[in-house]
Amino acid sequence: MKVAVTGGIGSGKTALCNFIEKEGTTVFSCDKIYGEMLESDEDFRNRILTAFPAAKAEDGSVDRKALSAIVFEDKRKRAVLDGITHPMIMKELMRRMDNVIISFAEVPLLFEAGYEKSFDTVIVLMRDEEERIRAVMDRSGLTYNEAKARVRAQANYEKLALAKYYVVYNNGTMDDLYNKALYVLNRIRWHH
């Protein structure tokens, strides 16, 4: 069984996945797979650098900060990058998930990329916009306006039809999120 965990930037996806992993369940991260593929998959790296030569570091690797800056300012360039990386990351993710009876994956742009159909069910994290902006500022040292721009650049999860998924509201404490994660995990295990 394949379960996706998604939600906007700063919604608490990683914290929820950490809780699920502590309960002995296998959890994958698209961001981690992306990092691993940048390191070890030459074809993946070359495709990115062919499209974005300005993101090439002196040692021939991909300068992730430079790449983020290039694509964040330009929707067309972001679409080009996503078109290269998403299918390759998802293929690798599915390969890893196929070997596990029940596994979870942190998938940031699930709905934007139309990958929700690849999973048996989805956990969607919701959080107040101000809380998300603060989380992004704390994590990445961005200013309020920069963080707000990143939050608003993504899909508005409030407007998506989420009735058939598990929706978790992360507007409380970490203990509160942990209890909600356990509740959803147990329901998914029970249904499986």
PDB file of C-alpha atoms in Angstrom:
ATOM      1  CA  MET A   1       0.000   0.000   0.000  1.00  0.00           C
ATOM      2  CA  LYS A   2       1.354   3.393  -1.029  1.00  0.00           C
ATOM      3  CA  VAL A   3       0.410   6.479   0.978  1.00  0.00           C
ATOM      4  CA  ALA A   4       1.410  10.017  -0.036  1.00  0.00           C
ATOM      5  CA  VAL A   5       1.866  12.778   2.540  1.00  0.00           C
ATOM      6  CA  THR A   6       1.458  16.237   1.047  1.00  0.00           C
ATOM      7  CA  GLY A   7       0.568  19.823   1.891  1.00  0.00           C
ATOM      8  CA  GLY A   8       1.924  23.261   1.210  1.00  0.00           C
ATOM      9  CA  ILE A   9       5.391  24.467   2.171  1.00  0.00           C
ATOM     10  CA  GLY A  10       5.650  24.901   5.959  1.00  0.00           C
ATOM     11  CA  SER A  11       2.585  22.753   6.687  1.00  0.00           C
ATOM     12  CA  GLY A  12       4.479  20.165   8.756  1.00  0.00           C
ATOM     13  CA  LYS A  13       4.916  17.281   6.288  1.00  0.00           C
ATOM     14  CA  THR A  14       8.388  16.361   7.541  1.00  0.00           C
ATOM     15  CA  ALA A  15       7.324  16.427  11.212  1.00  0.00           C
ATOM     16  CA  LEU A  16       4.346  14.172  10.455  1.00  0.00           C
ATOM     17  CA  CYS A  17       6.540  11.778   8.458  1.00  0.00           C
ATOM     18  CA  ASN A  18       9.082  11.667  11.296  1.00  0.00           C
ATOM     19  CA  PHE A  19       6.314  10.644  13.707  1.00  0.00           C
ATOM     20  CA  ILE A  20       5.111   7.919  11.326  1.00  0.00           C
ATOM     21  CA  GLU A  21       8.668   6.650  10.854  1.00  0.00           C
ATOM     22  CA  LYS A  22       9.169   6.485  14.651  1.00  0.00           C
ATOM     23  CA  GLU A  23       6.208   4.120  14.744  1.00  0.00           C
ATOM     24  CA  GLY A  24       8.205   1.646  12.648  1.00  0.00           C
ATOM     25  CA  THR A  25       6.657   2.427   9.278  1.00  0.00           C
ATOM     26  CA  THR A  26       8.745   2.927   6.137  1.00  0.00           C
ATOM     27  CA  VAL A  27       8.787   6.555   4.976  1.00  0.00           C
ATOM     28  CA  PHE A  28      10.357   7.933   1.810  1.00  0.00           C
ATOM     29  CA  SER A  29      10.993  11.579   0.928  1.00  0.00           C
ATOM     30  CA  CYS A  30      10.959  12.982  -2.595  1.00  0.00           C
ATOM     31  CA  ASP A  31      13.334  15.738  -1.447  1.00  0.00           C
ATOM     32  CA  LYS A  32      15.806  13.149  -0.133  1.00  0.00           C
ATOM     33  CA  ILE A  33      15.534  11.114  -3.336  1.00  0.00           C
ATOM     34  CA  TYR A  34      16.121  14.311  -5.326  1.00  0.00           C
ATOM     35  CA  GLY A  35      19.286  14.988  -3.277  1.00  0.00           C
ATOM     36  CA  GLU A  36      20.511  11.399  -3.726  1.00  0.00           C
ATOM     37  CA  MET A  37      19.869  11.495  -7.471  1.00  0.00           C
ATOM     38  CA  LEU A  38      21.754  14.793  -7.775  1.00  0.00           C
ATOM     39  CA  GLU A  39      24.728  13.068  -6.143  1.00  0.00           C
ATOM     40  CA  SER A  40      24.666   9.664  -7.809  1.00  0.00           C
ATOM     41  CA  ASP A  41      22.591   9.760 -11.017  1.00  0.00           C
ATOM     42  CA  GLU A  42      24.686  11.263 -13.798  1.00  0.00           C
ATOM     43  CA  ASP A  43      21.865  11.223 -16.357  1.00  0.00           C
ATOM     44  CA  PHE A  44      19.601  13.114 -13.914  1.00  0.00           C
ATOM     45  CA  ARG A  45      22.321  15.698 -13.200  1.00  0.00           C
ATOM     46  CA  ASN A  46      23.184  16.156 -16.872  1.00  0.00           C
ATOM     47  CA  ARG A  47      19.591  16.724 -17.888  1.00  0.00           C
ATOM     48  CA  ILE A  48      19.256  19.476 -15.285  1.00  0.00           C
ATOM     49  CA  LEU A  49      22.571  21.125 -16.202  1.00  0.00           C
ATOM     50  CA  THR A  50      21.809  20.975 -19.931  1.00  0.00           C
ATOM     51  CA  ALA A  51      18.590  22.922 -19.270  1.00  0.00           C
ATOM     52  CA  PHE A  52      20.146  25.212 -16.631  1.00  0.00           C
ATOM     53  CA  PRO A  53      23.886  25.672 -17.310  1.00  0.00           C
ATOM     54  CA  ALA A  54      23.977  28.633 -14.891  1.00  0.00           C
ATOM     55  CA  ALA A  55      23.286  26.188 -12.030  1.00  0.00           C
ATOM     56  CA  LYS A  56      26.558  24.317 -12.589  1.00  0.00           C
ATOM     57  CA  ALA A  57      28.952  24.531  -9.656  1.00  0.00           C
ATOM     58  CA  GLU A  58      32.724  24.665 -10.163  1.00  0.00           C
ATOM     59  CA  ASP A  59      33.082  20.965  -9.350  1.00  0.00           C
ATOM     60  CA  GLY A  60      30.488  20.046 -11.991  1.00  0.00           C
ATOM     61  CA  SER A  61      27.693  19.350  -9.518  1.00  0.00           C
ATOM     62  CA  VAL A  62      24.332  21.143  -9.396  1.00  0.00           C
ATOM     63  CA  ASP A  63      24.345  24.266  -7.226  1.00  0.00           C
ATOM     64  CA  ARG A  64      20.939  23.775  -5.602  1.00  0.00           C
ATOM     65  CA  LYS A  65      20.732  27.360  -4.271  1.00  0.00           C
ATOM     66  CA  ALA A  66      21.486  28.803  -7.705  1.00  0.00           C
ATOM     67  CA  LEU A  67      18.978  26.460  -9.332  1.00  0.00           C
ATOM     68  CA  SER A  68      16.254  27.402  -6.818  1.00  0.00           C
ATOM     69  CA  ALA A  69      16.876  31.094  -7.455  1.00  0.00           C
ATOM     70  CA  ILE A  70      16.646  30.618 -11.245  1.00  0.00           C
ATOM     71  CA  VAL A  71      13.368  28.692 -11.223  1.00  0.00           C
ATOM     72  CA  PHE A  72      11.628  30.483  -8.371  1.00  0.00           C
ATOM     73  CA  GLU A  73      11.526  33.770 -10.264  1.00  0.00           C
ATOM     74  CA  ASP A  74      10.240  32.234 -13.494  1.00  0.00           C
ATOM     75  CA  LYS A  75       7.235  29.909 -13.786  1.00  0.00           C
ATOM     76  CA  ARG A  76       8.245  28.667 -17.243  1.00  0.00           C
ATOM     77  CA  LYS A  77      11.709  27.679 -16.034  1.00  0.00           C
ATOM     78  CA  ARG A  78      10.185  25.968 -12.990  1.00  0.00           C
ATOM     79  CA  ALA A  79       7.916  23.992 -15.322  1.00  0.00           C
ATOM     80  CA  VAL A  80      10.970  22.925 -17.348  1.00  0.00           C
ATOM     81  CA  LEU A  81      12.779  21.763 -14.203  1.00  0.00           C
ATOM     82  CA  ASP A  82       9.697  19.948 -12.880  1.00  0.00           C
ATOM     83  CA  GLY A  83       9.263  18.283 -16.273  1.00  0.00           C
ATOM     84  CA  ILE A  84      12.791  16.856 -15.981  1.00  0.00           C
ATOM     85  CA  THR A  85      12.890  15.979 -12.286  1.00  0.00           C
ATOM     86  CA  HIS A  86       9.352  14.896 -11.324  1.00  0.00           C
ATOM     87  CA  PRO A  87       9.004  11.848 -13.618  1.00  0.00           C
ATOM     88  CA  MET A  88      12.505  10.585 -12.728  1.00  0.00           C
ATOM     89  CA  ILE A  89      12.004  11.104  -8.977  1.00  0.00           C
ATOM     90  CA  MET A  90       8.551   9.457  -9.069  1.00  0.00           C
ATOM     91  CA  LYS A  91       9.901   6.476 -10.991  1.00  0.00           C
ATOM     92  CA  GLU A  92      12.614   5.967  -8.360  1.00  0.00           C
ATOM     93  CA  LEU A  93      10.104   6.517  -5.525  1.00  0.00           C
ATOM     94  CA  MET A  94       7.697   3.922  -6.957  1.00  0.00           C
ATOM     95  CA  ARG A  95      10.562   1.453  -7.407  1.00  0.00           C
ATOM     96  CA  ARG A  96      11.425   1.818  -3.707  1.00  0.00           C
ATOM     97  CA  MET A  97       7.791   1.681  -2.528  1.00  0.00           C
ATOM     98  CA  ASP A  98       7.078  -1.453  -4.570  1.00  0.00           C
ATOM     99  CA  ASN A  99       9.329  -3.448  -2.232  1.00  0.00           C
ATOM    100  CA  VAL A 100       7.419  -2.513   0.943  1.00  0.00           C
ATOM    101  CA  ILE A 101       4.024  -3.806   2.101  1.00  0.00           C
ATOM    102  CA  ILE A 102       2.886  -0.429   3.454  1.00  0.00           C
ATOM    103  CA  SER A 103       4.903   2.725   3.001  1.00  0.00           C
ATOM    104  CA  PHE A 104       4.507   6.477   3.157  1.00  0.00           C
ATOM    105  CA  ALA A 105       6.125   9.126   0.972  1.00  0.00           C
ATOM    106  CA  GLU A 106       6.509  12.844   1.522  1.00  0.00           C
ATOM    107  CA  VAL A 107       5.514  14.297  -1.864  1.00  0.00           C
ATOM    108  CA  PRO A 108       5.544  18.127  -1.914  1.00  0.00           C
ATOM    109  CA  LEU A 109       3.842  18.920  -5.262  1.00  0.00           C
ATOM    110  CA  LEU A 110       1.522  15.927  -5.435  1.00  0.00           C
ATOM    111  CA  PHE A 111      -1.626  17.606  -6.745  1.00  0.00           C
ATOM    112  CA  GLU A 112       0.203  20.216  -8.826  1.00  0.00           C
ATOM    113  CA  ALA A 113       1.963  17.425 -10.739  1.00  0.00           C
ATOM    114  CA  GLY A 114      -1.102  15.131 -10.884  1.00  0.00           C
ATOM    115  CA  TYR A 115       0.585  12.230  -9.069  1.00  0.00           C
ATOM    116  CA  GLU A 116      -2.155  11.565  -6.520  1.00  0.00           C
ATOM    117  CA  LYS A 117      -3.428   8.736  -8.770  1.00  0.00           C
ATOM    118  CA  SER A 118      -0.161   6.827  -8.191  1.00  0.00           C
ATOM    119  CA  PHE A 119      -1.037   6.315  -4.508  1.00  0.00           C
ATOM    120  CA  ASP A 120      -3.674   4.281  -2.673  1.00  0.00           C
ATOM    121  CA  THR A 121      -4.500   7.180  -0.399  1.00  0.00           C
ATOM    122  CA  VAL A 122      -3.225  10.625   0.567  1.00  0.00           C
ATOM    123  CA  ILE A 123      -2.707  12.479   3.851  1.00  0.00           C
ATOM    124  CA  VAL A 124      -3.091  16.223   3.281  1.00  0.00           C
ATOM    125  CA  LEU A 125      -1.668  18.606   5.870  1.00  0.00           C
ATOM    126  CA  MET A 126      -3.455  21.910   6.334  1.00  0.00           C
ATOM    127  CA  ARG A 127      -2.094  24.811   8.368  1.00  0.00           C
ATOM    128  CA  ASP A 128      -2.928  28.504   8.736  1.00  0.00           C
ATOM    129  CA  GLU A 129      -1.020  30.638   6.252  1.00  0.00           C
ATOM    130  CA  GLU A 130       0.643  32.783   8.932  1.00  0.00           C
ATOM    131  CA  GLU A 131       1.932  29.660  10.715  1.00  0.00           C
ATOM    132  CA  ARG A 132       3.295  28.337   7.428  1.00  0.00           C
ATOM    133  CA  ILE A 133       5.046  31.644   6.654  1.00  0.00           C
ATOM    134  CA  ARG A 134       6.665  31.600  10.132  1.00  0.00           C
ATOM    135  CA  ALA A 135       7.779  27.972   9.623  1.00  0.00           C
ATOM    136  CA  VAL A 136       9.371  28.811   6.261  1.00  0.00           C
ATOM    137  CA  MET A 137      11.122  31.872   7.758  1.00  0.00           C
ATOM    138  CA  ASP A 138      12.484  29.817  10.681  1.00  0.00           C
ATOM    139  CA  ARG A 139      13.689  27.028   8.426  1.00  0.00           C
ATOM    140  CA  SER A 140      15.262  28.937   5.561  1.00  0.00           C
ATOM    141  CA  GLY A 141      16.119  32.377   6.909  1.00  0.00           C
ATOM    142  CA  LEU A 142      13.883  34.151   4.401  1.00  0.00           C
ATOM    143  CA  THR A 143      12.207  37.494   5.095  1.00  0.00           C
ATOM    144  CA  TYR A 144       8.464  37.608   5.779  1.00  0.00           C
ATOM    145  CA  ASN A 145       7.677  38.726   2.225  1.00  0.00           C
ATOM    146  CA  GLU A 146       9.959  36.120   0.641  1.00  0.00           C
ATOM    147  CA  ALA A 147       8.403  33.355   2.733  1.00  0.00           C
ATOM    148  CA  LYS A 148       4.896  34.605   1.929  1.00  0.00           C
ATOM    149  CA  ALA A 149       5.728  34.557  -1.801  1.00  0.00           C
ATOM    150  CA  ARG A 150       6.859  30.914  -1.549  1.00  0.00           C
ATOM    151  CA  VAL A 151       3.724  29.912   0.354  1.00  0.00           C
ATOM    152  CA  ARG A 152       1.466  31.671  -2.159  1.00  0.00           C
ATOM    153  CA  ALA A 153       3.305  30.257  -5.193  1.00  0.00           C
ATOM    154  CA  GLN A 154       1.838  26.820  -4.459  1.00  0.00           C
ATOM    155  CA  ALA A 155      -1.603  25.338  -4.984  1.00  0.00           C
ATOM    156  CA  ASN A 156      -4.286  26.547  -2.606  1.00  0.00           C
ATOM    157  CA  TYR A 157      -5.150  23.349  -0.755  1.00  0.00           C
ATOM    158  CA  GLU A 158      -8.278  24.990   0.700  1.00  0.00           C
ATOM    159  CA  LYS A 159      -9.780  24.941  -2.798  1.00  0.00           C
ATOM    160  CA  LEU A 160      -8.999  21.299  -3.633  1.00  0.00           C
ATOM    161  CA  ALA A 161     -11.595  18.531  -3.351  1.00  0.00           C
ATOM    162  CA  LEU A 162     -10.106  16.511  -0.516  1.00  0.00           C
ATOM    163  CA  ALA A 163     -13.116  14.556   0.787  1.00  0.00           C
ATOM    164  CA  LYS A 164     -11.679  11.155  -0.155  1.00  0.00           C
ATOM    165  CA  TYR A 165      -8.350  11.796   1.572  1.00  0.00           C
ATOM    166  CA  TYR A 166      -7.138  12.045   5.164  1.00  0.00           C
ATOM    167  CA  VAL A 167      -6.987  15.760   6.012  1.00  0.00           C
ATOM    168  CA  VAL A 168      -4.896  16.698   9.053  1.00  0.00           C
ATOM    169  CA  TYR A 169      -5.094  20.227  10.488  1.00  0.00           C
ATOM    170  CA  ASN A 170      -1.738  21.185  11.971  1.00  0.00           C
ATOM    171  CA  ASN A 171      -2.660  24.251  14.002  1.00  0.00           C
ATOM    172  CA  GLY A 172      -1.707  23.013  17.457  1.00  0.00           C
ATOM    173  CA  THR A 173       1.361  21.754  19.278  1.00  0.00           C
ATOM    174  CA  MET A 174       3.792  19.030  18.186  1.00  0.00           C
ATOM    175  CA  ASP A 175       2.049  16.656  20.635  1.00  0.00           C
ATOM    176  CA  ASP A 176      -1.237  17.432  18.937  1.00  0.00           C
ATOM    177  CA  LEU A 177       0.271  16.672  15.510  1.00  0.00           C
ATOM    178  CA  TYR A 178       1.792  13.447  16.862  1.00  0.00           C
ATOM    179  CA  ASN A 179      -1.608  12.271  18.139  1.00  0.00           C
ATOM    180  CA  LYS A 180      -3.229  13.073  14.801  1.00  0.00           C
ATOM    181  CA  ALA A 181      -0.436  11.239  12.950  1.00  0.00           C
ATOM    182  CA  LEU A 182      -0.991   8.154  15.141  1.00  0.00           C
ATOM    183  CA  TYR A 183      -4.735   8.279  14.594  1.00  0.00           C
ATOM    184  CA  VAL A 184      -4.381   8.416  10.792  1.00  0.00           C
ATOM    185  CA  LEU A 185      -1.624   5.785  10.772  1.00  0.00           C
ATOM    186  CA  ASN A 186      -3.801   3.382  12.772  1.00  0.00           C
ATOM    187  CA  ARG A 187      -6.799   3.973  10.521  1.00  0.00           C
ATOM    188  CA  ILE A 188      -4.705   3.304   7.410  1.00  0.00           C
ATOM    189  CA  ARG A 189      -3.175   0.155   8.933  1.00  0.00           C
ATOM    190  CA  TRP A 190      -6.625  -1.033  10.000  1.00  0.00           C
ATOM    191  CA  HIS A 191      -8.101  -0.483   6.527  1.00  0.00           C
ATOM    192  CA  HIS A 192      -5.145  -2.245   4.957  1.00  0.00           C
TER     193      HIS A 192
END
